[in-house]
Structures are given as structure tokens and as C-alpha cells.
Amino acid sequence: MSKGMRKKIAVLLAAVMASAGLSACGGNAGADGGQDAESKTETKTDEAKTDSEKEGSGEEITIRLLTRMSGADSGTKLKEEVLQEFQEKYPDITIQDESTNDSNSFTNQFKTDIASGNVADIIQWPGISIMKEYADTGVFLDLTDLIAETPDIKDNVDSTLLDMMELSSVGTEGTYALPINNQMEVFYYNKELFQKAGIEKAPETWDEFYDVCDKLKESGVTPWVVGASNAWRVVHIQTGLLYKMCGVEKAKELGGRKAKWTDEDVVETIAFIQDLADRGIFGEDYLGLDYETEKAMFVSGQTAMSFDGSWRIAELKDMEDNVGVFRMPYFTDREEFKDNDIAYPSQLELGGHLKDEPEKLKYVWELASMFASKETQQRYAYDCGNIPVRNDVELETDKMSPLLADLLTIKENDVKVWGSDAWAYDTVAVLEDIVGEAFIGALTGMTADEAAEQIQSRLEAAGSGQ
């Protein structure tokens, strides 16, 4: 803050215990757990100014945030640093931070804001196509023009991540969010177990993967344990397979109802998971194991591989020298999809009301863009282990986990197209549960065709959502 500037600073903190599915630095992950804290911060000025002095200073402007970066979330400190930097530049603007790391509190506050007509200026609403409802009703602002008019964002933020925020596949034109951090999903493997089994390199194709699994089983190790009692673990595998078999565009076609879950190539992904199980790759008791047990078995060396997000890096710190990473293998007869991979970005939306407040919008967009700046993205990598959403961030490997360094090398050299969970492109919010139940059914007696038909019929019964 500027010297001589008299401030009133009120900070209200309320600690809340809750579980939330968040990744490092405010992202979206499939894991559970964590403490919550809800914070509300206001900063105001007492100094009187003339109208000419107020113009362009931001005085009498309040920017309200409702994000998930709060309390125990590892992005909280970084968020506070960004807010402080913004406040130092614009000391007359009031920052009202109502962020909460508790998913229920966040959702309840968001829905209450909509009902009262008092939507926050910056929101961190998760999901892709479930943004459609709020885009269509004006709750969220179309950022297309803002992005186009901001060269630092347009030219440097990963274009495929920006494309994920564009909703034309579900019938709504426009880009309604700005990605601020990213996670990717890869195989982690135990180097020592690979060496003992005589495996010289990580597999790149599925044929090589099968050979690796055979050698691991011969050495007495379960190749790849999946905590399938948490159905989302299987859902993530299917998404990865879908992208390697059909490409990211297939997920968008499913979401836009231009394709069906009963299409032959989608059914093939379900059958492939069944084949992996039948080969004994998942072990014998995987259906009764949960995610936490799956992780513990990898750490203890009871299984050699784990397919998981980059949010796992922090948990593997104590054994990172013995862990390597590789992408989901590709199919040699479908090399055109070799460079398609799963991404889990976290994003910021702006309140739709800002279209009628151009002066305020200027400041709100500048603040939101700071989370995607080159400097902030560097800190996301160093402090949180996240993959930058920009293509121009230079990082020093000795300042980060070697696993993150390996992931960044993969991202730089091999990934060209990002896609989120296949179900995330549909506007039916319960589709994740529908898909998960069907995939578990496919592993407990249903055929792949029956599982696909169950998904499609329940999806149609749930309504188009469009």
C-alpha cells in the first residue's frame, strides 16, 4: 500500500471443517479431503478526493470474489499475494473476498447470489458444459472480446485450454471462463519394481504396456491397482482411452448430442477396460478397493503403476526419486490421436452484470488476468506443483519436483490437444454418476453394449439439459 494512505482493513475468518474435491492451488481433482476456511476481506480508503482524482483510480469500486482458494487450499497464499499486488496498484479499490474451500458452502453461496441478483464479480465455478446454464441466463460474462483484446492472454495462454471454455458444442456461442491452472493425468511407476522385473523403459504403446504387465506379474507384483469402489477412478481411465481411440472431439460430440454413448467406438473403450481386468492387470480385489487404498498400495510397493493426476506429486515427495511418469499409451493403428490427453484446468468466470459496468469491468478483468500472468503461472508451478496454462513460462528444474519437471517435458513435447472428463462436455450434471455406475456394472457382469445402453437411456431420461 502507498505510504501515507490511511486504510481500514477488516478481516473476518471463520474456520470450517469439510471435505472438498480439489487439487493443488484451487483446481478441480477427483481426490477428497482437506480442512476448509472461509475468508472475507475488505479494504477501504478514508481519503477524500475530487471527482477528477477519483476518475481512473478505482475509488468507489468494490470487486467481490467467490473462489475455492481459501483455508487449507494450497492456492490461498498465492491468491492473497495476487490480491495484494493488485491492491498496491489500485489502493482505492475495495476487495471483498468471500472465497471458501468447502464445496457445499461455495455452491450455496453461489446459488444464493443468483437468487438475490448479487453475483460475485469473479467466480471459480468448476466444470465445462455445466457453465451453459449460467452463460445462457447471463450469470456469466462472455469473455470472447476481452480475450481477443488482451494480447498477453490471447497469444500466450494455451489455446486448447481456452477452447475448453468455449461452449459452442452445447449450443452456446462464446468463451465463458479463463483457465488459471492445470493438472494432467499420467501413469506413475515404481522404477525399482520395473528394474526387478527386467523392464528397461516405460511403455509408449498398448502392446508395450501389455508386455510390461506380463513381466510385472511374473515378478510377483500386481501391475496396476485401481480403487474401483470409487467409480470415478474407472471413469478417468475411460476418458483417457476415449481420447487415444477417438480423440477429444468425440467427447465434445457426445456432450453436444452429435454422438451417442452407444456408438461403436465408445463401446470399444468400455470393452477395453473389461479386457484389462480380464487380463488380471488390476489384480483380484480391485472392485473392493477405494482410492486411498490404491494410493497406499502404490507407495508401499504392492503395485507398480498408478494412473492419476498431477495433484499426486506432492504426496509422492518422499519417494519421488524412485518414481517415473509416462503418458497413457497410444494405439499404433490410431496414431492421429496420439497427442490427445486429459487436462483438469481450474478457471475463473466473470459476473454477467459487468457488461453494463464497463469502468468496473476493466479493473475486474485486469485482476482476473493476473492469475493467468506469466509471473503467477511460474509461482503456480514452483509453489503448488501445477502445470502452467501458458506456453511462455520459463521454469528452472532445480526449483520444482523432478516429477513435475518430467510432466512439463511431456506436455511440451507430446501434448497438442487437451480434453477434460468425457462427461464434462454434457450439460446433465449427474452424468458422471450415470457413467460411473455403468462402468462398474461392466466390470461386474454387464456387457460393454449393455453398459453403454444404460448410460444412453438414463442420459436421455435425465433430459437434454440444453
Tab-separated table of C-alpha atoms in Angstrom:
chain	number	residue	atom	x	y	z
A	1	MET	CA	0.000	0.000	0.000
A	2	SER	CA	1.147	3.565	-0.738
A	3	LYS	CA	2.781	5.460	2.100
A	4	GLY	CA	0.537	7.958	3.809
A	5	MET	CA	-2.599	6.206	2.565
A	6	ARG	CA	-4.868	5.655	5.519
A	7	LYS	CA	-6.696	2.355	5.363
A	8	LYS	CA	-9.359	0.486	7.204
A	9	ILE	CA	-8.759	-3.220	6.950
A	10	ALA	CA	-11.297	-5.656	8.267
A	11	VAL	CA	-10.581	-9.357	8.084
A	12	LEU	CA	-13.152	-11.921	9.134
A	13	LEU	CA	-12.138	-15.550	9.286
A	14	ALA	CA	-14.381	-18.494	10.029
A	15	ALA	CA	-12.801	-21.956	10.179
A	16	VAL	CA	-14.892	-24.727	8.722
A	17	MET	CA	-14.165	-28.460	8.632
A	18	ALA	CA	-15.252	-30.118	5.418
A	19	SER	CA	-14.242	-32.385	2.552
A	20	ALA	CA	-13.650	-30.974	-0.912
A	21	GLY	CA	-12.562	-32.485	-4.264
A	22	LEU	CA	-9.824	-30.002	-5.035
A	23	SER	CA	-6.362	-30.183	-6.487
A	24	ALA	CA	-3.425	-28.028	-5.575
A	25	CYS	CA	-3.874	-24.273	-5.849
A	26	GLY	CA	-7.611	-24.193	-6.197
A	27	GLY	CA	-8.024	-26.664	-9.029
A	28	ASN	CA	-10.512	-29.494	-9.608
A	29	ALA	CA	-9.379	-33.005	-8.763
A	30	GLY	CA	-11.045	-36.286	-8.062
A	31	ALA	CA	-9.467	-36.690	-4.624
A	32	ASP	CA	-11.236	-35.990	-1.354
A	33	GLY	CA	-10.319	-34.313	1.867
A	34	GLY	CA	-8.897	-31.225	3.468
A	35	GLN	CA	-9.797	-28.607	6.017
A	36	ASP	CA	-11.754	-25.547	4.990
A	37	ALA	CA	-11.618	-21.951	5.944
A	38	GLU	CA	-13.878	-19.192	4.709
A	39	SER	CA	-12.474	-15.704	4.491
A	40	LYS	CA	-13.970	-12.315	3.870
A	41	THR	CA	-11.620	-9.400	3.397
A	42	GLU	CA	-12.477	-5.785	2.776
A	43	THR	CA	-10.089	-2.926	2.194
A	44	LYS	CA	-11.353	0.673	2.073
A	45	THR	CA	-9.934	4.174	1.985
A	46	ASP	CA	-10.874	7.211	4.082
A	47	GLU	CA	-9.261	9.859	1.957
A	48	ALA	CA	-11.488	12.316	0.169
A	49	LYS	CA	-10.743	13.073	-3.474
A	50	THR	CA	-12.152	15.346	-6.126
A	51	ASP	CA	-14.104	13.785	-8.991
A	52	SER	CA	-11.113	14.209	-11.305
A	53	GLU	CA	-8.864	12.438	-8.822
A	54	LYS	CA	-11.352	9.599	-8.458
A	55	GLU	CA	-11.592	9.053	-12.203
A	56	GLY	CA	-9.291	6.210	-13.184
A	57	SER	CA	-8.312	5.452	-9.592
A	58	GLY	CA	-10.961	2.834	-8.975
A	59	GLU	CA	-12.320	4.674	-5.955
A	60	GLU	CA	-15.885	3.696	-5.028
A	61	ILE	CA	-15.396	0.388	-6.884
A	62	THR	CA	-15.733	-2.866	-4.946
A	63	ILE	CA	-14.597	-6.144	-6.516
A	64	ARG	CA	-16.163	-9.218	-4.952
A	65	LEU	CA	-14.596	-12.679	-5.307
A	66	LEU	CA	-16.122	-16.095	-4.711
A	67	THR	CA	-13.427	-18.698	-5.342
A	68	ARG	CA	-12.340	-22.026	-3.885
A	69	MET	CA	-8.903	-20.689	-2.933
A	70	SER	CA	-9.298	-20.452	0.839
A	71	GLY	CA	-8.176	-22.035	4.091
A	72	ALA	CA	-6.158	-25.205	3.631
A	73	ASP	CA	-6.190	-24.979	-0.154
A	74	SER	CA	-2.594	-24.531	-1.299
A	75	GLY	CA	-3.624	-21.761	-3.671
A	76	THR	CA	-4.747	-19.497	-0.838
A	77	LYS	CA	-1.363	-17.893	-0.228
A	78	LEU	CA	-0.812	-17.278	-3.921
A	79	LYS	CA	-4.288	-15.758	-4.274
A	80	GLU	CA	-3.588	-13.412	-1.381
A	81	GLU	CA	-0.318	-12.350	-2.980
A	82	VAL	CA	-2.099	-11.567	-6.249
A	83	LEU	CA	-4.735	-9.548	-4.412
A	84	GLN	CA	-2.040	-7.655	-2.533
A	85	GLU	CA	-0.224	-6.801	-5.763
A	86	PHE	CA	-3.461	-5.564	-7.295
A	87	GLN	CA	-4.289	-3.568	-4.150
A	88	GLU	CA	-0.891	-1.877	-4.209
A	89	LYS	CA	-1.545	-0.772	-7.776
A	90	TYR	CA	-5.122	0.345	-7.039
A	91	PRO	CA	-5.263	1.257	-3.340
A	92	ASP	CA	-8.673	2.931	-3.714
A	93	ILE	CA	-10.459	-0.221	-4.881
A	94	THR	CA	-12.195	-2.323	-2.249
A	95	ILE	CA	-11.515	-6.054	-2.451
A	96	GLN	CA	-14.249	-8.191	-0.910
A	97	ASP	CA	-13.035	-11.790	-0.799
A	98	GLU	CA	-15.701	-14.347	0.144
A	99	SER	CA	-13.812	-17.423	-1.007
A	100	THR	CA	-14.436	-20.758	0.676
A	101	ASN	CA	-12.804	-24.144	0.208
A	102	ASP	CA	-15.935	-26.011	1.277
A	103	SER	CA	-17.821	-27.219	-1.805
A	104	ASN	CA	-21.263	-27.045	-0.183
A	105	SER	CA	-20.691	-23.562	1.230
A	106	PHE	CA	-19.399	-22.373	-2.119
A	107	THR	CA	-22.352	-23.764	-4.068
A	108	ASN	CA	-24.901	-22.495	-1.564
A	109	GLN	CA	-23.401	-19.000	-1.644
A	110	PHE	CA	-23.285	-19.007	-5.440
A	111	LYS	CA	-26.929	-20.073	-5.741
A	112	THR	CA	-27.960	-17.529	-3.087
A	113	ASP	CA	-26.144	-14.794	-5.003
A	114	ILE	CA	-28.011	-15.688	-8.186
A	115	ALA	CA	-31.368	-15.683	-6.400
A	116	SER	CA	-30.664	-12.278	-4.843
A	117	GLY	CA	-29.266	-10.774	-8.027
A	118	ASN	CA	-25.912	-10.148	-6.379
A	119	VAL	CA	-23.494	-12.380	-8.292
A	120	ALA	CA	-19.801	-12.002	-7.460
A	121	ASP	CA	-17.565	-10.247	-9.963
A	122	ILE	CA	-15.047	-13.125	-10.087
A	123	ILE	CA	-16.255	-16.689	-9.593
A	124	GLN	CA	-14.420	-20.016	-9.672
A	125	TRP	CA	-17.223	-22.293	-10.853
A	126	PRO	CA	-15.948	-25.767	-11.763
A	127	GLY	CA	-16.879	-27.840	-14.789
A	128	ILE	CA	-17.115	-27.198	-18.501
A	129	SER	CA	-20.548	-27.552	-20.066
A	130	ILE	CA	-22.393	-27.013	-16.790
A	131	MET	CA	-21.394	-23.387	-17.365
A	132	LYS	CA	-24.020	-23.308	-20.133
A	133	GLU	CA	-26.954	-22.672	-17.796
A	134	TYR	CA	-25.230	-19.622	-16.359
A	135	ALA	CA	-23.978	-18.432	-19.733
A	136	ASP	CA	-27.477	-18.591	-21.220
A	137	THR	CA	-29.062	-16.753	-18.291
A	138	GLY	CA	-26.451	-14.003	-18.173
A	139	VAL	CA	-24.946	-15.033	-14.840
A	140	PHE	CA	-21.548	-15.434	-16.528
A	141	LEU	CA	-19.980	-12.967	-18.946
A	142	ASP	CA	-18.833	-13.931	-22.432
A	143	LEU	CA	-15.073	-13.305	-22.382
A	144	THR	CA	-14.507	-13.689	-26.126
A	145	ASP	CA	-13.924	-9.995	-26.826
A	146	LEU	CA	-11.888	-9.439	-23.661
A	147	ILE	CA	-9.549	-12.288	-24.565
A	148	ALA	CA	-9.215	-11.065	-28.138
A	149	GLU	CA	-8.378	-7.561	-26.897
A	150	THR	CA	-5.759	-8.822	-24.410
A	151	PRO	CA	-2.693	-9.986	-26.379
A	152	ASP	CA	-0.979	-11.384	-23.271
A	153	ILE	CA	-3.887	-13.798	-22.799
A	154	LYS	CA	-4.774	-14.424	-26.447
A	155	ASP	CA	-1.215	-15.100	-27.564
A	156	ASN	CA	0.209	-16.938	-24.559
A	157	VAL	CA	-2.500	-18.936	-22.772
A	158	ASP	CA	-2.727	-22.467	-24.188
A	159	SER	CA	-5.282	-22.229	-26.999
A	160	THR	CA	-6.621	-25.737	-26.393
A	161	LEU	CA	-7.384	-24.825	-22.774
A	162	LEU	CA	-9.179	-21.683	-23.935
A	163	ASP	CA	-11.092	-23.864	-26.402
A	164	MET	CA	-12.287	-25.992	-23.473
A	165	MET	CA	-14.019	-22.886	-22.073
A	166	GLU	CA	-15.894	-22.309	-25.347
A	167	LEU	CA	-19.459	-23.672	-25.335
A	168	SER	CA	-20.465	-23.902	-28.982
A	169	SER	CA	-20.541	-27.709	-28.776
A	170	VAL	CA	-23.583	-27.405	-26.492
A	171	GLY	CA	-25.249	-24.658	-28.490
A	172	THR	CA	-23.955	-21.532	-26.741
A	173	GLU	CA	-21.547	-19.286	-28.574
A	174	GLY	CA	-18.769	-17.709	-26.552
A	175	THR	CA	-15.934	-18.391	-24.130
A	176	TYR	CA	-17.079	-18.078	-20.546
A	177	ALA	CA	-14.018	-18.723	-18.392
A	178	LEU	CA	-10.313	-18.045	-18.121
A	179	PRO	CA	-8.126	-21.032	-17.181
A	180	ILE	CA	-5.720	-20.218	-14.349
A	181	ASN	CA	-4.042	-23.543	-13.582
A	182	ASN	CA	-3.933	-27.028	-14.986
A	183	GLN	CA	-3.444	-30.643	-13.991
A	184	MET	CA	-2.811	-33.582	-16.291
A	185	GLU	CA	-3.224	-37.315	-15.822
A	186	VAL	CA	-0.404	-39.788	-16.336
A	187	PHE	CA	0.899	-43.152	-15.178
A	188	TYR	CA	3.249	-43.075	-12.201
A	189	TYR	CA	5.511	-46.111	-11.981
A	190	ASN	CA	7.889	-47.595	-9.435
A	191	LYS	CA	11.344	-47.603	-11.026
A	192	GLU	CA	12.743	-50.264	-8.696
A	193	LEU	CA	9.888	-52.687	-9.394
A	194	PHE	CA	10.295	-52.110	-13.115
A	195	GLN	CA	14.026	-52.871	-12.885
A	196	LYS	CA	13.473	-56.024	-10.843
A	197	ALA	CA	11.023	-57.243	-13.486
A	198	GLY	CA	13.573	-56.618	-16.235
A	199	ILE	CA	11.704	-53.685	-17.750
A	200	GLU	CA	14.142	-51.301	-19.392
A	201	LYS	CA	11.840	-48.432	-20.391
A	202	ALA	CA	8.353	-47.127	-19.846
A	203	PRO	CA	5.784	-48.276	-22.417
A	204	GLU	CA	4.548	-45.971	-25.154
A	205	THR	CA	2.073	-48.236	-26.961
A	206	TRP	CA	-0.528	-50.608	-25.577
A	207	ASP	CA	1.360	-53.622	-26.917
A	208	GLU	CA	4.390	-52.486	-24.926
A	209	PHE	CA	2.151	-51.893	-21.916
A	210	TYR	CA	0.872	-55.481	-22.034
A	211	ASP	CA	4.456	-56.739	-22.171
A	212	VAL	CA	5.319	-54.635	-19.111
A	213	CYS	CA	2.317	-56.025	-17.218
A	214	ASP	CA	3.264	-59.617	-18.066
A	215	LYS	CA	6.763	-59.096	-16.711
A	216	LEU	CA	5.457	-57.465	-13.539
A	217	LYS	CA	3.053	-60.340	-12.886
A	218	GLU	CA	5.867	-62.838	-13.439
A	219	SER	CA	7.890	-60.959	-10.808
A	220	GLY	CA	5.002	-61.285	-8.325
A	221	VAL	CA	3.755	-57.699	-8.487
A	222	THR	CA	0.247	-56.515	-9.335
A	223	PRO	CA	0.819	-54.250	-12.334
A	224	TRP	CA	-1.833	-51.583	-11.830
A	225	VAL	CA	-4.233	-51.373	-8.909
A	226	VAL	CA	-7.399	-49.306	-9.425
A	227	GLY	CA	-9.514	-48.256	-6.433
A	228	ALA	CA	-12.695	-49.094	-8.322
A	229	SER	CA	-15.037	-48.797	-5.334
A	230	ASN	CA	-14.701	-45.087	-6.131
A	231	ALA	CA	-16.237	-45.222	-9.597
A	232	TRP	CA	-14.551	-42.038	-10.785
A	233	ARG	CA	-11.281	-43.952	-10.899
A	234	VAL	CA	-12.679	-46.051	-13.742
A	235	VAL	CA	-14.301	-43.006	-15.350
A	236	HIS	CA	-10.894	-41.336	-15.632
A	237	ILE	CA	-9.430	-44.398	-17.332
A	238	GLN	CA	-12.259	-44.466	-19.874
A	239	THR	CA	-11.736	-40.798	-20.699
A	240	GLY	CA	-8.057	-41.405	-21.347
A	241	LEU	CA	-8.903	-44.350	-23.589
A	242	LEU	CA	-11.571	-42.367	-25.432
A	243	TYR	CA	-9.047	-39.693	-26.325
A	244	LYS	CA	-6.486	-42.218	-27.553
A	245	MET	CA	-9.109	-44.153	-29.553
A	246	CYS	CA	-11.358	-41.378	-30.825
A	247	GLY	CA	-9.841	-38.009	-29.927
A	248	VAL	CA	-11.003	-35.134	-27.762
A	249	GLU	CA	-13.548	-34.046	-30.367
A	250	LYS	CA	-15.513	-37.227	-29.666
A	251	ALA	CA	-16.185	-36.064	-26.115
A	252	LYS	CA	-17.460	-32.748	-27.429
A	253	GLU	CA	-19.711	-34.588	-29.880
A	254	LEU	CA	-21.090	-36.662	-27.006
A	255	GLY	CA	-21.752	-33.518	-24.997
A	256	GLY	CA	-23.461	-31.822	-27.916
A	257	ARG	CA	-25.520	-34.975	-28.651
A	258	LYS	CA	-23.977	-35.336	-32.087
A	259	ALA	CA	-22.724	-38.729	-30.928
A	260	LYS	CA	-24.069	-41.372	-28.552
A	261	TRP	CA	-22.541	-43.465	-25.803
A	262	THR	CA	-23.791	-46.478	-27.763
A	263	ASP	CA	-21.578	-45.603	-30.753
A	264	GLU	CA	-19.273	-48.478	-31.615
A	265	ASP	CA	-16.056	-46.606	-30.857
A	266	VAL	CA	-17.321	-45.501	-27.418
A	267	VAL	CA	-18.452	-49.034	-26.570
A	268	GLU	CA	-14.964	-50.168	-27.551
A	269	THR	CA	-13.451	-48.112	-24.715
A	270	ILE	CA	-15.668	-49.905	-22.187
A	271	ALA	CA	-14.767	-53.292	-23.639
A	272	PHE	CA	-11.098	-52.355	-23.424
A	273	ILE	CA	-11.372	-51.721	-19.682
A	274	GLN	CA	-13.068	-55.093	-19.302
A	275	ASP	CA	-10.162	-56.700	-21.148
A	276	LEU	CA	-7.642	-55.046	-18.844
A	277	ALA	CA	-9.485	-56.519	-15.868
A	278	ASP	CA	-9.766	-59.941	-17.508
A	279	ARG	CA	-6.019	-59.981	-18.094
A	280	GLY	CA	-5.508	-59.616	-14.329
A	281	ILE	CA	-3.767	-56.266	-14.734
A	282	PHE	CA	-5.841	-54.679	-11.944
A	283	GLY	CA	-5.304	-57.609	-9.576
A	284	GLU	CA	-8.031	-59.702	-7.973
A	285	ASP	CA	-9.690	-57.471	-5.369
A	286	TYR	CA	-9.712	-54.105	-7.113
A	287	LEU	CA	-13.524	-53.766	-7.016
A	288	GLY	CA	-13.413	-53.623	-3.229
A	289	LEU	CA	-10.573	-51.121	-3.010
A	290	ASP	CA	-11.006	-47.360	-2.679
A	291	TYR	CA	-8.791	-44.525	-3.877
A	292	GLU	CA	-6.937	-44.128	-0.588
A	293	THR	CA	-6.066	-47.835	-0.536
A	294	GLU	CA	-4.986	-47.647	-4.158
A	295	LYS	CA	-2.586	-44.825	-3.324
A	296	ALA	CA	-1.258	-46.615	-0.245
A	297	MET	CA	-0.558	-49.771	-2.253
A	298	PHE	CA	1.496	-47.795	-4.753
A	299	VAL	CA	3.508	-46.067	-2.032
A	300	SER	CA	4.174	-49.393	-0.285
A	301	GLY	CA	5.284	-51.117	-3.499
A	302	GLN	CA	2.376	-53.568	-3.684
A	303	THR	CA	1.554	-52.296	-7.162
A	304	ALA	CA	3.914	-50.949	-9.779
A	305	MET	CA	1.714	-48.377	-11.521
A	306	SER	CA	-0.961	-45.803	-10.754
A	307	PHE	CA	-2.896	-43.719	-13.290
A	308	ASP	CA	-3.577	-40.420	-11.587
A	309	GLY	CA	-3.447	-36.663	-11.809
A	310	SER	CA	-0.521	-34.357	-11.233
A	311	TRP	CA	-2.106	-33.484	-7.879
A	312	ARG	CA	-0.409	-36.664	-6.622
A	313	ILE	CA	3.061	-35.150	-6.959
A	314	ALA	CA	3.013	-33.556	-3.511
A	315	GLU	CA	2.054	-36.880	-1.894
A	316	LEU	CA	4.943	-38.684	-3.606
A	317	LYS	CA	7.640	-36.269	-2.462
A	318	ASP	CA	9.273	-38.753	-0.096
A	319	MET	CA	9.739	-41.323	-2.869
A	320	GLU	CA	9.952	-39.128	-5.966
A	321	ASP	CA	13.470	-40.339	-6.820
A	322	ASN	CA	12.046	-43.844	-7.291
A	323	VAL	CA	9.015	-42.758	-9.326
A	324	GLY	CA	8.795	-42.128	-13.048
A	325	VAL	CA	5.936	-40.967	-15.249
A	326	PHE	CA	4.600	-41.832	-18.689
A	327	ARG	CA	1.507	-40.913	-20.689
A	328	MET	CA	-1.396	-43.226	-21.303
A	329	PRO	CA	-0.193	-45.486	-24.140
A	330	TYR	CA	-1.418	-44.880	-27.666
A	331	PHE	CA	-2.803	-47.275	-30.261
A	332	THR	CA	-0.491	-47.872	-33.200
A	333	ASP	CA	-3.457	-48.033	-35.587
A	334	ARG	CA	-4.769	-44.677	-34.335
A	335	GLU	CA	-1.670	-42.525	-34.163
A	336	GLU	CA	-3.701	-39.485	-35.201
A	337	PHE	CA	-4.913	-39.313	-31.577
A	338	LYS	CA	-1.502	-39.917	-30.015
A	339	ASP	CA	-1.191	-36.306	-28.846
A	340	ASN	CA	-4.651	-36.080	-27.175
A	341	ASP	CA	-4.519	-36.044	-23.363
A	342	ILE	CA	-6.638	-35.376	-20.282
A	343	ALA	CA	-6.455	-31.961	-18.619
A	344	TYR	CA	-8.164	-30.707	-15.477
A	345	PRO	CA	-7.976	-26.927	-15.585
A	346	SER	CA	-9.300	-24.624	-12.911
A	347	GLN	CA	-10.888	-21.470	-14.261
A	348	LEU	CA	-12.344	-18.088	-13.345
A	349	GLU	CA	-15.644	-16.720	-14.608
A	350	LEU	CA	-16.779	-13.093	-14.500
A	351	GLY	CA	-20.236	-11.940	-13.451
A	352	GLY	CA	-22.550	-11.197	-16.373
A	353	HIS	CA	-23.658	-7.931	-14.765
A	354	LEU	CA	-20.274	-6.440	-15.636
A	355	LYS	CA	-21.333	-5.942	-19.257
A	356	ASP	CA	-23.300	-2.926	-18.003
A	357	GLU	CA	-20.418	-1.640	-15.873
A	358	PRO	CA	-17.550	-1.020	-18.331
A	359	GLU	CA	-15.413	1.002	-15.898
A	360	LYS	CA	-15.584	-1.702	-13.250
A	361	LEU	CA	-15.137	-4.476	-15.824
A	362	LYS	CA	-11.777	-3.002	-16.786
A	363	TYR	CA	-10.429	-3.497	-13.264
A	364	VAL	CA	-12.088	-6.886	-12.718
A	365	TRP	CA	-10.623	-8.269	-15.940
A	366	GLU	CA	-7.192	-6.955	-15.017
A	367	LEU	CA	-7.393	-8.698	-11.650
A	368	ALA	CA	-8.624	-11.972	-13.149
A	369	SER	CA	-5.911	-11.825	-15.813
A	370	MET	CA	-3.240	-11.514	-13.123
A	371	PHE	CA	-3.966	-15.136	-12.151
A	372	ALA	CA	-3.001	-16.143	-15.704
A	373	SER	CA	0.036	-13.851	-15.891
A	374	LYS	CA	3.487	-15.214	-16.636
A	375	GLU	CA	4.726	-14.431	-13.135
A	376	THR	CA	1.744	-16.014	-11.366
A	377	GLN	CA	1.909	-19.102	-13.549
A	378	GLN	CA	5.538	-19.514	-12.607
A	379	ARG	CA	4.557	-19.394	-8.944
A	380	TYR	CA	1.767	-21.907	-9.529
A	381	ALA	CA	4.420	-24.326	-10.774
A	382	TYR	CA	7.006	-23.690	-8.047
A	383	ASP	CA	4.664	-23.300	-5.076
A	384	CYS	CA	1.815	-25.636	-5.996
A	385	GLY	CA	3.211	-28.139	-8.479
A	386	ASN	CA	0.701	-27.110	-11.152
A	387	ILE	CA	1.223	-27.070	-14.888
A	388	PRO	CA	1.198	-23.515	-16.263
A	389	VAL	CA	-1.698	-22.616	-18.553
A	390	ARG	CA	0.663	-20.502	-20.630
A	391	ASN	CA	3.165	-21.539	-23.284
A	392	ASP	CA	5.790	-18.904	-22.481
A	393	VAL	CA	6.629	-19.702	-18.851
A	394	GLU	CA	10.295	-20.481	-18.284
A	395	LEU	CA	10.978	-22.697	-15.288
A	396	GLU	CA	14.136	-23.921	-13.566
A	397	THR	CA	14.037	-27.644	-12.887
A	398	ASP	CA	16.003	-27.375	-9.640
A	399	LYS	CA	13.175	-25.295	-8.154
A	400	MET	CA	10.481	-27.923	-8.645
A	401	SER	CA	9.748	-31.576	-8.117
A	402	PRO	CA	11.518	-33.818	-10.663
A	403	LEU	CA	8.126	-35.410	-11.343
A	404	LEU	CA	6.676	-32.049	-12.319
A	405	ALA	CA	9.729	-31.420	-14.487
A	406	ASP	CA	9.046	-34.734	-16.261
A	407	LEU	CA	5.383	-33.829	-16.724
A	408	LEU	CA	6.292	-30.459	-18.177
A	409	THR	CA	8.640	-32.152	-20.630
A	410	ILE	CA	5.816	-34.448	-21.702
A	411	LYS	CA	3.453	-31.502	-22.032
A	412	GLU	CA	5.976	-29.525	-24.065
A	413	ASN	CA	6.988	-32.313	-26.432
A	414	ASP	CA	3.985	-34.583	-26.784
A	415	VAL	CA	0.643	-32.988	-25.911
A	416	LYS	CA	-1.173	-30.995	-28.574
A	417	VAL	CA	-4.844	-31.335	-27.608
A	418	TRP	CA	-6.318	-31.174	-24.100
A	419	GLY	CA	-9.683	-32.544	-23.060
A	420	SER	CA	-11.450	-32.794	-19.717
A	421	ASP	CA	-13.564	-35.706	-18.431
A	422	ALA	CA	-15.769	-37.017	-21.225
A	423	TRP	CA	-18.912	-36.460	-19.145
A	424	ALA	CA	-17.907	-32.812	-18.503
A	425	TYR	CA	-18.917	-31.790	-22.026
A	426	ASP	CA	-22.560	-32.637	-21.355
A	427	THR	CA	-24.921	-30.271	-19.564
A	428	VAL	CA	-26.533	-33.027	-17.483
A	429	ALA	CA	-24.762	-32.591	-14.173
A	430	VAL	CA	-25.445	-36.150	-12.934
A	431	LEU	CA	-23.840	-37.771	-15.979
A	432	GLU	CA	-20.656	-38.510	-14.019
A	433	ASP	CA	-22.654	-40.714	-11.644
A	434	ILE	CA	-24.535	-42.335	-14.522
A	435	VAL	CA	-21.300	-43.163	-16.321
A	436	GLY	CA	-19.570	-44.391	-13.170
A	437	GLU	CA	-22.384	-46.789	-12.263
A	438	ALA	CA	-22.453	-48.226	-15.786
A	439	PHE	CA	-18.689	-48.771	-15.873
A	440	ILE	CA	-18.759	-50.626	-12.575
A	441	GLY	CA	-21.654	-52.638	-13.988
A	442	ALA	CA	-19.459	-53.522	-16.948
A	443	LEU	CA	-16.870	-54.905	-14.531
A	444	THR	CA	-19.416	-56.942	-12.580
A	445	GLY	CA	-21.358	-58.805	-15.240
A	446	MET	CA	-22.827	-56.411	-17.808
A	447	THR	CA	-21.595	-56.460	-21.376
A	448	ALA	CA	-19.984	-53.347	-22.807
A	449	ASP	CA	-23.033	-52.843	-25.031
A	450	GLU	CA	-25.377	-53.108	-22.052
A	451	ALA	CA	-23.343	-50.611	-20.068
A	452	ALA	CA	-23.343	-48.146	-22.955
A	453	GLU	CA	-27.080	-48.558	-23.439
A	454	GLN	CA	-27.655	-47.923	-19.737
A	455	ILE	CA	-25.697	-44.662	-19.976
A	456	GLN	CA	-27.518	-43.501	-23.093
A	457	SER	CA	-31.006	-44.354	-21.869
A	458	ARG	CA	-30.505	-42.759	-18.444
A	459	LEU	CA	-28.958	-39.700	-20.055
A	460	GLU	CA	-31.943	-39.267	-22.352
A	461	ALA	CA	-34.320	-39.763	-19.405
A	462	ALA	CA	-32.477	-37.061	-17.479
A	463	GLY	CA	-33.226	-34.613	-20.268
A	464	SER	CA	-31.056	-32.829	-22.789
A	465	GLY	CA	-30.153	-30.065	-20.376
A	466	GLN	CA	-29.899	-27.758	-23.372
